[in-house]
XYZ file of C-alpha atoms in Angstrom:
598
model
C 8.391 40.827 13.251
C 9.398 36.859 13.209
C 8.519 34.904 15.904
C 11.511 33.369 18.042
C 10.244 29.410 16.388
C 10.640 31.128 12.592
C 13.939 32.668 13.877
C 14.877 29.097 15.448
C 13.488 27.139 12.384
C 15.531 28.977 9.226
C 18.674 29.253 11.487
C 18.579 25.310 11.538
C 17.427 25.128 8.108
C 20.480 27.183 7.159
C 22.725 24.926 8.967
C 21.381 22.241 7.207
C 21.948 23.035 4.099
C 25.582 24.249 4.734
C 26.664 21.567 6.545
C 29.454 19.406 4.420
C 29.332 16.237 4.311
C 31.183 14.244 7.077
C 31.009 11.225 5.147
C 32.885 8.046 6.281
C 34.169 6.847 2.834
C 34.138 3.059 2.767
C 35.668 0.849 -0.489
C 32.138 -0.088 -2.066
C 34.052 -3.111 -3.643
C 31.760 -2.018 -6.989
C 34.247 -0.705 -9.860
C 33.050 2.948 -10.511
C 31.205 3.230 -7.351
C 31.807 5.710 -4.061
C 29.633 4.540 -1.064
C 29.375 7.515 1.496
C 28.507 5.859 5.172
C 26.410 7.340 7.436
C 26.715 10.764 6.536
C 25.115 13.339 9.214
C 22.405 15.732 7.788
C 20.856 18.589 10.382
C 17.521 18.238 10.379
C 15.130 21.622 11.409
C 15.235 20.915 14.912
C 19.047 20.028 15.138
C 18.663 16.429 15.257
C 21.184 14.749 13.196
C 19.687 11.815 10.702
C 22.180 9.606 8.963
C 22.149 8.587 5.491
C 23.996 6.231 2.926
C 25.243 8.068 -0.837
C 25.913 5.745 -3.576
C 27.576 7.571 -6.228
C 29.402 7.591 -9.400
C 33.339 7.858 -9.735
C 33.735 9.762 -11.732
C 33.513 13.464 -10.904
C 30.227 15.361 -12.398
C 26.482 16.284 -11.385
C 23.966 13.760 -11.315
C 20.187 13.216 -10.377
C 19.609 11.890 -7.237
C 17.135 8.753 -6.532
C 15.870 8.842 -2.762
C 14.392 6.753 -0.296
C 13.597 6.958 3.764
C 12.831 3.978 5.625
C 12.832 2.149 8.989
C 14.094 -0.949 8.348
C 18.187 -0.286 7.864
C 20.145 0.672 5.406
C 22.493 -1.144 6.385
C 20.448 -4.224 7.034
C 21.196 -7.039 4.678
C 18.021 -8.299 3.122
C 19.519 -11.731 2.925
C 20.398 -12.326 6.844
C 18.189 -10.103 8.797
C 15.503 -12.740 10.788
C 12.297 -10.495 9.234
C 13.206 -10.870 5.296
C 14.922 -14.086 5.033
C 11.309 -15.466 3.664
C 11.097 -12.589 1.247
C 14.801 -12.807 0.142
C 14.570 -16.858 -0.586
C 11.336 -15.838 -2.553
C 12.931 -13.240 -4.619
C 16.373 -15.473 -5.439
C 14.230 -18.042 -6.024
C 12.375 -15.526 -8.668
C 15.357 -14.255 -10.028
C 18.376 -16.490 -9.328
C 20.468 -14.887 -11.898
C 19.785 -11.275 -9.801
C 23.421 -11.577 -8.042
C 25.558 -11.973 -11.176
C 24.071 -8.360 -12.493
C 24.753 -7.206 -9.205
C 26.617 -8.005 -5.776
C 23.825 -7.893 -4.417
C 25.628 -6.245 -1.460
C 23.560 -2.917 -1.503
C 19.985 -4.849 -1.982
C 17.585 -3.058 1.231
C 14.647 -4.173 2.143
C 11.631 -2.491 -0.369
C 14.630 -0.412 -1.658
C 16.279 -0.120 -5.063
C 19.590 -1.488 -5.624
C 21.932 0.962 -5.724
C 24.498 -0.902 -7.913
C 22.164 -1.204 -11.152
C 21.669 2.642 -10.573
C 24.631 4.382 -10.114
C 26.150 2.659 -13.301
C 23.764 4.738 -15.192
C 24.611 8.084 -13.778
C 22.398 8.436 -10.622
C 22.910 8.951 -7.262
C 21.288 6.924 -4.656
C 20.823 8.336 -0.973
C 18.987 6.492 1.643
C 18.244 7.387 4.877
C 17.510 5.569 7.907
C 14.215 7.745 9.506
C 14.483 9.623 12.446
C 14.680 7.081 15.907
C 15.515 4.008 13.676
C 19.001 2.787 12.678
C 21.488 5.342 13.081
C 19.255 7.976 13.100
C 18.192 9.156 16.926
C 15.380 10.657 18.256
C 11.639 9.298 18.578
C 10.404 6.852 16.281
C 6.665 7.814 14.707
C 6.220 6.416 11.723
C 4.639 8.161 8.893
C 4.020 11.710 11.264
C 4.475 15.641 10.494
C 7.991 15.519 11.918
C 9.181 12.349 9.463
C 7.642 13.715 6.854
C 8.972 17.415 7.072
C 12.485 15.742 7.675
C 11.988 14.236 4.329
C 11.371 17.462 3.001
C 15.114 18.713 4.887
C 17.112 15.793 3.066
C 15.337 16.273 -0.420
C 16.283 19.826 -0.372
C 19.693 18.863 0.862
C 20.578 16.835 -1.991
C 19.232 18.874 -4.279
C 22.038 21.312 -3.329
C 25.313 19.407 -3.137
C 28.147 19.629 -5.688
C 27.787 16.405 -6.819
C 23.690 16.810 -7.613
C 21.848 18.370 -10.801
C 19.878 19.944 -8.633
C 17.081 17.018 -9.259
C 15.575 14.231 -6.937
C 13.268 11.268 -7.475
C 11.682 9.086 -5.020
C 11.732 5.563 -5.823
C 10.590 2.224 -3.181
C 8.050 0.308 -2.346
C 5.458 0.245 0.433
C 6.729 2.549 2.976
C 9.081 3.871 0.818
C 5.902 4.482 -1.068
C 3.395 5.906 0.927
C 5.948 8.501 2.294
C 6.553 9.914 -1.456
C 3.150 10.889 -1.777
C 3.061 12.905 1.908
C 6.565 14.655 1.237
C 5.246 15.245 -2.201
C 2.979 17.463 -1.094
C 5.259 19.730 0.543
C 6.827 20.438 -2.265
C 9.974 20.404 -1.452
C 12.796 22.367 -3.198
C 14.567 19.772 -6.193
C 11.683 17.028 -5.780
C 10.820 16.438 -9.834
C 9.523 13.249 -9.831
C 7.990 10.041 -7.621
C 7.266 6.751 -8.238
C 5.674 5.097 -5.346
C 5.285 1.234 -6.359
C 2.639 -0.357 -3.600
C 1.982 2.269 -1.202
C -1.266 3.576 0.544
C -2.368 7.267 0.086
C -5.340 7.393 2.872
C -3.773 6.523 6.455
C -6.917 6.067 7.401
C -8.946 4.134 5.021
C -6.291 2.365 3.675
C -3.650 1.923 6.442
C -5.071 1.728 10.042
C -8.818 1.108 9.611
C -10.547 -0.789 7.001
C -14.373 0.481 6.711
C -13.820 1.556 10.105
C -12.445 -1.805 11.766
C -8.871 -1.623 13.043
C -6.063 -3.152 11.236
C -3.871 -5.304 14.176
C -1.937 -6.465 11.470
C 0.324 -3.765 11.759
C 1.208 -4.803 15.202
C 3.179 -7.665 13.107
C 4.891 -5.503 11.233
C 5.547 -2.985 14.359
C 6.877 -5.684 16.069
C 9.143 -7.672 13.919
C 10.317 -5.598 11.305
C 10.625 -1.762 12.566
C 11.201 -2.302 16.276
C 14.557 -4.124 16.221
C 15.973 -1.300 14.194
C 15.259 1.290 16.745
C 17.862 3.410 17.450
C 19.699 2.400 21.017
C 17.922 -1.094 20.434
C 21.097 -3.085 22.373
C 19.348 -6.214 21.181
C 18.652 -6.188 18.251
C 19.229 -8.948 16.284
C 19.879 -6.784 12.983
C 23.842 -6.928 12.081
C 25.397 -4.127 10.345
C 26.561 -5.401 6.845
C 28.909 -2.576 6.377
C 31.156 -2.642 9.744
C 29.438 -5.792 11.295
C 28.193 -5.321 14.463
C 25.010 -3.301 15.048
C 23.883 -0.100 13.080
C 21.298 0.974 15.660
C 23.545 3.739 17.476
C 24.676 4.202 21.939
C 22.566 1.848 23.708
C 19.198 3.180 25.594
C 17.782 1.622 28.790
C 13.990 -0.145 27.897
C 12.396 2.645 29.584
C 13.666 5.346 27.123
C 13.264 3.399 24.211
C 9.808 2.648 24.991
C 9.213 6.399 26.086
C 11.345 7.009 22.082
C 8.960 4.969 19.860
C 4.828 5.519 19.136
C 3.478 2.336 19.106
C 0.519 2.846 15.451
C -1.681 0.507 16.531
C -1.924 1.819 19.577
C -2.057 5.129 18.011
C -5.069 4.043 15.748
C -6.693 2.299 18.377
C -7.035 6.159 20.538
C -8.293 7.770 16.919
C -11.094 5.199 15.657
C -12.192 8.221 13.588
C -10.960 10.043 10.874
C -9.490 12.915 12.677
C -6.668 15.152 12.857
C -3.808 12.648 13.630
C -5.191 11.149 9.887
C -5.504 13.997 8.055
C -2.022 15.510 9.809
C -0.829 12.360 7.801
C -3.052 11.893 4.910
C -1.810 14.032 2.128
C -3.343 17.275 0.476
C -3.733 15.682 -3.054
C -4.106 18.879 -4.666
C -0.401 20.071 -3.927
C 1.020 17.087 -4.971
C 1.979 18.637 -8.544
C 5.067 16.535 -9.470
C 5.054 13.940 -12.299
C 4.177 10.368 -10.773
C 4.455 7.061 -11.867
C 1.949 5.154 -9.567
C 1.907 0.939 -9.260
C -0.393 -0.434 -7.669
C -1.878 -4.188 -6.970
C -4.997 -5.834 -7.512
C -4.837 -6.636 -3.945
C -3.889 -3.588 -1.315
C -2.628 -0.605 -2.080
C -3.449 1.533 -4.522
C -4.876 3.689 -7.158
C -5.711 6.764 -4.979
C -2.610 8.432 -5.655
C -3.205 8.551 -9.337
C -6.614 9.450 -8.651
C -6.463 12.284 -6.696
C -2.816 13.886 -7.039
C -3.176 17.049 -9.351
C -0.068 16.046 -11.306
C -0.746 16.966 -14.668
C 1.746 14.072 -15.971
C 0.460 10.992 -14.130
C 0.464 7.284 -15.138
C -0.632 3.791 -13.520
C -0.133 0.429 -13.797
C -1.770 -1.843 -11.572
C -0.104 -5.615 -11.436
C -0.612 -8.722 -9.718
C 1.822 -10.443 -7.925
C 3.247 -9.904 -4.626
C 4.442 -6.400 -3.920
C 8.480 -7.264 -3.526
C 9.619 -9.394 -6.060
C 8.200 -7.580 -9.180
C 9.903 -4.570 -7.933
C 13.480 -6.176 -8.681
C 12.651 -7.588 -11.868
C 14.407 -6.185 -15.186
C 11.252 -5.195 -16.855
C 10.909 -2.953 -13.306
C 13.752 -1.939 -13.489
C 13.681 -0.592 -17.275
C 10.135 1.078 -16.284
C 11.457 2.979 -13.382
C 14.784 4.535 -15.361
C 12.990 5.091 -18.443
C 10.967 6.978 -16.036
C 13.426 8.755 -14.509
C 15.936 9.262 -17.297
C 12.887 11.679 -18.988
C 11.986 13.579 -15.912
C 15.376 13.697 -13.585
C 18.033 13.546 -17.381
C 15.778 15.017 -19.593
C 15.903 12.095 -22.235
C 13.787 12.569 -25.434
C 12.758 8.659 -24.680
C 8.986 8.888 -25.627
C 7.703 8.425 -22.362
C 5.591 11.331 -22.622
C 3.493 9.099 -25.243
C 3.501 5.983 -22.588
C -0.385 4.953 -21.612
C -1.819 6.786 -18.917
C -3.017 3.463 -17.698
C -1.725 0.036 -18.490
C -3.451 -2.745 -16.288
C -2.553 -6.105 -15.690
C -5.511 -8.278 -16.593
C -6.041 -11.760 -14.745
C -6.988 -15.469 -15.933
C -7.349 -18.388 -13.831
C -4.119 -19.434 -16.082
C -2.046 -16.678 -16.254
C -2.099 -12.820 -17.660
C -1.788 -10.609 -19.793
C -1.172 -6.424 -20.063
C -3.647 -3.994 -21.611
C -3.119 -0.276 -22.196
C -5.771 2.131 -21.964
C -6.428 6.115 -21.436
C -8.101 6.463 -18.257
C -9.161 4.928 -14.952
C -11.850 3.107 -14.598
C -10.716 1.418 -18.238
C -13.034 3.639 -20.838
C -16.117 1.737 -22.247
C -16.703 0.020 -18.665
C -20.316 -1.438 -18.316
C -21.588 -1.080 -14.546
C -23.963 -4.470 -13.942
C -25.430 -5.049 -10.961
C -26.114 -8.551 -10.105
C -28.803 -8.968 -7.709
C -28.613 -11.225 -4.715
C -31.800 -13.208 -3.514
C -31.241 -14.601 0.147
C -34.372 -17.490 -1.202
C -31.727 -19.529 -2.579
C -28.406 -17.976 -2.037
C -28.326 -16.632 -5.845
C -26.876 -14.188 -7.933
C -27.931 -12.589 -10.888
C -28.237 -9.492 -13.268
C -31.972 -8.060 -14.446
C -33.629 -9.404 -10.821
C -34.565 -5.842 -9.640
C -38.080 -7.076 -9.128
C -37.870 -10.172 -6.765
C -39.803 -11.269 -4.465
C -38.612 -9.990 -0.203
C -36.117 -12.522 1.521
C -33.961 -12.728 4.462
C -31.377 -14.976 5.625
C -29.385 -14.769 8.872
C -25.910 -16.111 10.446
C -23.761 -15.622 14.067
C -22.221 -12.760 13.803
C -18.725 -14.068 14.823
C -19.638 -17.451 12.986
C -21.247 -18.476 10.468
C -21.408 -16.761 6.738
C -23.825 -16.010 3.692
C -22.540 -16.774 0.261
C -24.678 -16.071 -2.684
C -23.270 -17.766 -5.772
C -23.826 -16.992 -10.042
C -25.018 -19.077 -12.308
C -22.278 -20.815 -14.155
C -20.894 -18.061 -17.328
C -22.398 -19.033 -20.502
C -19.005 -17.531 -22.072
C -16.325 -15.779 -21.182
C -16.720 -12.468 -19.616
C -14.401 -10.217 -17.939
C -14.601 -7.608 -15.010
C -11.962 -4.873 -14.479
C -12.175 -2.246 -12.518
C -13.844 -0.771 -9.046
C -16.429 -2.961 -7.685
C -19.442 -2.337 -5.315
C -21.624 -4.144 -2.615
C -25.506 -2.611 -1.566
C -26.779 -4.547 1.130
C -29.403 -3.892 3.508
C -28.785 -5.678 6.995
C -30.059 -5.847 10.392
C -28.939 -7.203 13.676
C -29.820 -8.335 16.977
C -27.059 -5.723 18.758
C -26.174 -2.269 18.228
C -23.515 -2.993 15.663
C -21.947 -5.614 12.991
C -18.791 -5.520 10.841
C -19.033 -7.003 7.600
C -16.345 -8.683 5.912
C -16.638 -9.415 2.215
C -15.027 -11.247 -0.448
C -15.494 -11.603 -3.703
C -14.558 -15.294 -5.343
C -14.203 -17.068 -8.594
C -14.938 -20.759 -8.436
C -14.050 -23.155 -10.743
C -16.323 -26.140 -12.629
C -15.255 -28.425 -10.140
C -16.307 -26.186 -6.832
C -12.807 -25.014 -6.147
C -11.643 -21.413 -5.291
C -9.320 -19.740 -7.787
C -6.751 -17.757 -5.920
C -4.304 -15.585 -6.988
C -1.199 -13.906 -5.332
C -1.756 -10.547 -3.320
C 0.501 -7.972 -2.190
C 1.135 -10.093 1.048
C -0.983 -12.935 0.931
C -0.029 -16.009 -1.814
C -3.750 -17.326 -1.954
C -6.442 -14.419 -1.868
C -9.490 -13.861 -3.509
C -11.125 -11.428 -6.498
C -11.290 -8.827 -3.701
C -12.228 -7.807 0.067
C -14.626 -5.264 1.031
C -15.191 -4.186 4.699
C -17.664 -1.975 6.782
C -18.455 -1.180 10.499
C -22.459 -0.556 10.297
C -22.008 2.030 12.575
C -20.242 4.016 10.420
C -22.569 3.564 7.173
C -22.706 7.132 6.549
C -21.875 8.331 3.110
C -20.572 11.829 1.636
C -22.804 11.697 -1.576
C -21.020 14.655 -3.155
C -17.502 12.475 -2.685
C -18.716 9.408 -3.943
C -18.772 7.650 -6.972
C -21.550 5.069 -8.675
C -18.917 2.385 -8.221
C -16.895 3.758 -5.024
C -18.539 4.973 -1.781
C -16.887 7.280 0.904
C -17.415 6.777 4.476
C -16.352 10.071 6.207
C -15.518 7.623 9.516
C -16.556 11.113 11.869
C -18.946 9.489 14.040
C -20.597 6.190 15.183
C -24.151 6.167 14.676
C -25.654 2.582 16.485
C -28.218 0.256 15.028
C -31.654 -0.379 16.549
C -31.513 -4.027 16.796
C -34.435 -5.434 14.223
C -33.807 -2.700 12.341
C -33.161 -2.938 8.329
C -30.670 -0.719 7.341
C -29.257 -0.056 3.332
C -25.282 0.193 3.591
C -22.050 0.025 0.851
C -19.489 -2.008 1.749
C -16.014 -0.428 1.067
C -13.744 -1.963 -1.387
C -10.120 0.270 -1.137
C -8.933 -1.795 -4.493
C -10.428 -2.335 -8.260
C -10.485 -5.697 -9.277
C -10.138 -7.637 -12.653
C -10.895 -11.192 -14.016
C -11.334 -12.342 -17.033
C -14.114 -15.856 -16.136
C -14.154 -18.891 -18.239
C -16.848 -20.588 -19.280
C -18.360 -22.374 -16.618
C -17.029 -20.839 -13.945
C -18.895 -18.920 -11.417
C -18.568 -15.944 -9.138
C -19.892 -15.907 -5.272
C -19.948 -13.265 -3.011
C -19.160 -14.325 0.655
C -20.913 -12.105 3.717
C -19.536 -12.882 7.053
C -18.576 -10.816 10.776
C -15.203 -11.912 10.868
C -12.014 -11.850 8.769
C -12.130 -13.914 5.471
C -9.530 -16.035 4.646
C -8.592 -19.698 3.240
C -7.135 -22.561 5.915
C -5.210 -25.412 5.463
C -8.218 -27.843 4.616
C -9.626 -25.079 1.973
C -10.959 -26.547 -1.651
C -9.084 -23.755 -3.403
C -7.037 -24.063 -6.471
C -4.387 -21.337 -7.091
C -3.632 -19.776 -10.639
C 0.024 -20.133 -10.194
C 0.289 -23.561 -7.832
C 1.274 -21.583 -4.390
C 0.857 -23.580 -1.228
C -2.162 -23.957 0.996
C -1.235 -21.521 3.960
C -1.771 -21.566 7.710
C -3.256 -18.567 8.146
C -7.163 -17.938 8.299
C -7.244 -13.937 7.084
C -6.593 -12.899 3.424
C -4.547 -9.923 2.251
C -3.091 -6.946 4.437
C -5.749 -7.545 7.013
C -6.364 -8.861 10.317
C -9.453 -7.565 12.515
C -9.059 -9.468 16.286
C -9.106 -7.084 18.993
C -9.997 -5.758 22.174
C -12.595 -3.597 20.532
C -14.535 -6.768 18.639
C -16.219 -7.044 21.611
C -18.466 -10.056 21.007
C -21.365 -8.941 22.720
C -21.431 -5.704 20.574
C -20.311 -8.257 17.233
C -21.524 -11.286 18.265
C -25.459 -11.121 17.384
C -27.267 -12.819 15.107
C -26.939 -10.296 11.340
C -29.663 -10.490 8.869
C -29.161 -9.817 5.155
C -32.630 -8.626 3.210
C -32.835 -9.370 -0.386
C -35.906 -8.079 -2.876
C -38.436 -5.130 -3.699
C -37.652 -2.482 -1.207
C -34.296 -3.912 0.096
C -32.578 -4.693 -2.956
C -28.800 -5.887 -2.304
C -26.382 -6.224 -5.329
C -23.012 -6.460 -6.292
C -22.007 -3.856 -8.667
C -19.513 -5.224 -11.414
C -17.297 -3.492 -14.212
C -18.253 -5.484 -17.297
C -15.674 -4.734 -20.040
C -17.384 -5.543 -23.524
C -15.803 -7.927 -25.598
């Protein structure tokens, strides 16, 4: 016999699905184009979300591209306060993107539904549940988003105007959510391409080798907040009717009591538990075909890794993780993409490289193709650190014992290369061994990985939200140096972040950092590569000596990439010691390289 909650659950699923659509019908000003506003969809529960169709004129059945987000779909990317920054940067990019275009449709992270529907898709995006004009609580990236995801995919699957077929298609988190509704598998999902978005919510979202991420509280703050539903002050203005899109006002109290603050969140889960895994995805039932595209800096090459599609590629690019999104040679990826797995199209992209990787110079790049991840022929070379003199080097497994110490909260360790003979280049995972000790119970370790030029100047290159970062950033709470052996890699560790196991202060203790990104750099002659150890966040100020491969701006901020580690639980007493790194013999540290043969 059912239970009442199965009864409850497939009545409202049945609504759902044969529900029509109350569409407000608004003149797209787009020849060829019907814009559908706010149409209500039921979701399991009965709550109602709302969501925007962009569809062709003329009469017919079409694939459907889909995207759920917090930030507004109605929200003009060009006037809201938050993206103003990343608008200028992407006109100034592109400044010939409004005459293929209005430009009217362009979201936030989200596809443009103009360039789309002129090729026979449809484009439906929905505002998430408690943001926009979507009620109900606000928690991003949890069991009840995600499962609403699964009611709307299934939804549009099954109109009159849909081939039965949907593909998910954003960036960030439009991205991350593709690869947790992906493995529901819901009914008319047949393909995903997540460009820039985290798989692990743990390791690669709210804690970084087990220290918290605050830099969310940024993000919570300024770009998801005002678009709360019953937010009476937001500053966000509807570009469709003008005015607000954020639904009936709500007193503070209830929309405090109607949103889940993730830091906070992370901040009562420091381990991996079951709120992570409850929003970590099962990679083996994620089945469809996926396009992943990922950055050199943040986010991310797991999905490829561990998602059981049998038709999976990957690109990873540099750049920041907006503005190549937009760009036409994006744009012909992602609908040759789609055209074979949503239309069927005999295009050849079943012959497209697994892996294509974009490879970095100081002076520009360049793309390279190859069959596999890591790249095929990789060389692992460990080069050797010797705290003597602050060195680098491969072949020095035999040194002699050394130790060097710095403040915890101050000071830093950088061991530096010889300059390169000739050019050599390194793509691919990378890996730190270090043994350390400390005067307290505990230590963080930040570390970066940096290219420096003949003249003593740091290269930097653009991340996914930084302009000037370096080669890469590893981090690691001590206390939570345990390693799954049987889940780990030569070149890629994995913390199981369960428990906190303290340090006896004096004590020498053999730990791998965690790098959540591969690298890749091809060095010059004469240039050299140093390897920064410090107990605080890493990043480049206004005074730096840094030179940047594409002439960005020095920037104001002291933290690199999609990072930031002050808070409450950095207590400086616990962080603050004095941290020793051992070098030599029986405590040999080393950073572990992917040398790609010439």
């Amino acid at each position: 016999m059912y239970s009442r909650r199965i009864v409850l659950w497939v009545t409202a699923l049945l609504i759902a699905f044969a529900q029509p659509c109350l569409a407000e019908q608004v003149d797209s000003g787009v020849p060829g184009m019907i814009f559908d506003h706010d149409v209500p969809v039921t979701m399991t529960d009965g709550v109602q979300l709302r969501v925007n169709i962009y569809r062709p004129e003329k009469s017919g059945r079409y694939p459907v591209l889909m995207l759920m987000g917090p930030y507004g779909k109605d929200t003009s990317m060009a006037d809201a306060p938050a993206y103003k920054t990343s608008w200028g940067k992407l006109i100034a990019k592109y400044p010939d993107l409004c005459r293929k275009s209005s430009c009217r449709y362009i979201r936030f992270e989200a596809p443009d539904p103009e360039r789309w529907v002129a090729d026979g898709y449809i484009v439906i995006h929905a505002d998430v549940r408690g943001a926009g004009a979507s009620p109900g609580v606000l928690d991003p990236f949890s069991p009840r988003e995600t499962e609403d995801y699964a009611t709307l995919i299934t939804w549009a699957a099954r109109q009159a105007w849909s081939s039965g077929k949907v593909g998910l298609l954003g960036t960030s988190f439009q991205a991350i959510n593709q690869y947790q509704v992906a493995a529901l598998q819901p009914e008319g999902l047949a393909a995903i391409l997540p460009w820039e978005g985290a798989f692990d919510q743990y390791r690669e979202i709210a804690y970084y080798g087990g220290i918290l991420n605050v830099a969310w509280e940024f993000w919570w703050t300024h770009q998801v907040v005002p678009n709360q539903n019953g937010n009476a002050q937001t500053p966000l203005v509807d570009s469709i009717n003008g005015g607000t899109d954020t639904g009936a006002p709500l007193a503070p109290d209830v929309l405090k009591q109607n949103r889940v603050d993730p830091v906070e969140a992370f901040a009562q889960h420091p381990f991996d538990d079951t709120y992570y895994r409850q929003r970590t995805p099962d990679a083996s039932q994620i089945k469809v075909p996926l396009l992943d595209v990922a950055n050199w800096t943040d986010w991310s090459t797991a999905g490829y890794r561990f998602a059981a599609s049998k038709g999976k590629w990957l690109r990873i690019q540099t750049g920041d993780h907006l503005t190549p999104f937009y760009s036409d040679e994006a744009l012909a990826l992602q609908k040759r993409f789609f055209d074979h797995f949503l239309k069927g199209v005999d295009n050849g992209w079943e012959k497209e490289p697994r892996v294509a990787v974009q490879i970095r110079r100081p002076n520009g790049t360049v793309w390279r193709n190859a069959g596999a991840w890591p790249l095929p022929g990789t060389r692992w070379q460990r080069y050797y650190l010797d705290a003597a003199n602050a060195s680098m080097a491969p072949g020095l497994e035999h040194l002699a014992s050394a130790q060097k110490s710095y403040a915890g909260l101050g000071d830093e360790l950088t061991f530096t290369t010889k300059p390169f003979s000739k050019e050599t280049e390194f793509t691919g995972p990378i890996g730190v061994r270090l043994w350390v000790g400390s005067s307290t119970a505990d230590m963080d370790i930040f570390a970066a990985l940096r290219l420096i030029d003949p003249q003593g100047r740091d290269v930097t290159f653009i991340g996914n939200s930084d302009p000037n970062v370096p080669l890469n950033l590893g981090y690691l709470r001590v206390s939570h140096r345990a390693v799954d052996r049987t889940k780990s890699t030569l070149y890629q560790p994995f913390h199981p972040h369960v428990a906190s196991e303290p340090m006896t202060p004096g004590r020498l203790y053999p730990v791998d950092v965690e790098f959540t990104e591969p690298t890749s750099i091809v060095i010059p002659r004469g240039y050299r590569l140093a390897l920064t150890i410090q107990g605080r966040d890493f990043g480049y100020g206004p005074d730096a000596n840094i030179v940047h491969a594409n002439d960005y701006p020095l920037p104001d901020a002291h933290n690199s990439g999609l990072f930031f580690a002050a808070h409450p639980n950095r207590d400086a007493k616990l962080y603050g010691g004095t941290n020793t790194v051992a070098t030599g013999r029986d405590h040999a540290s080393y950073l572990l390289l992917p040398r790609i043969p010439r």
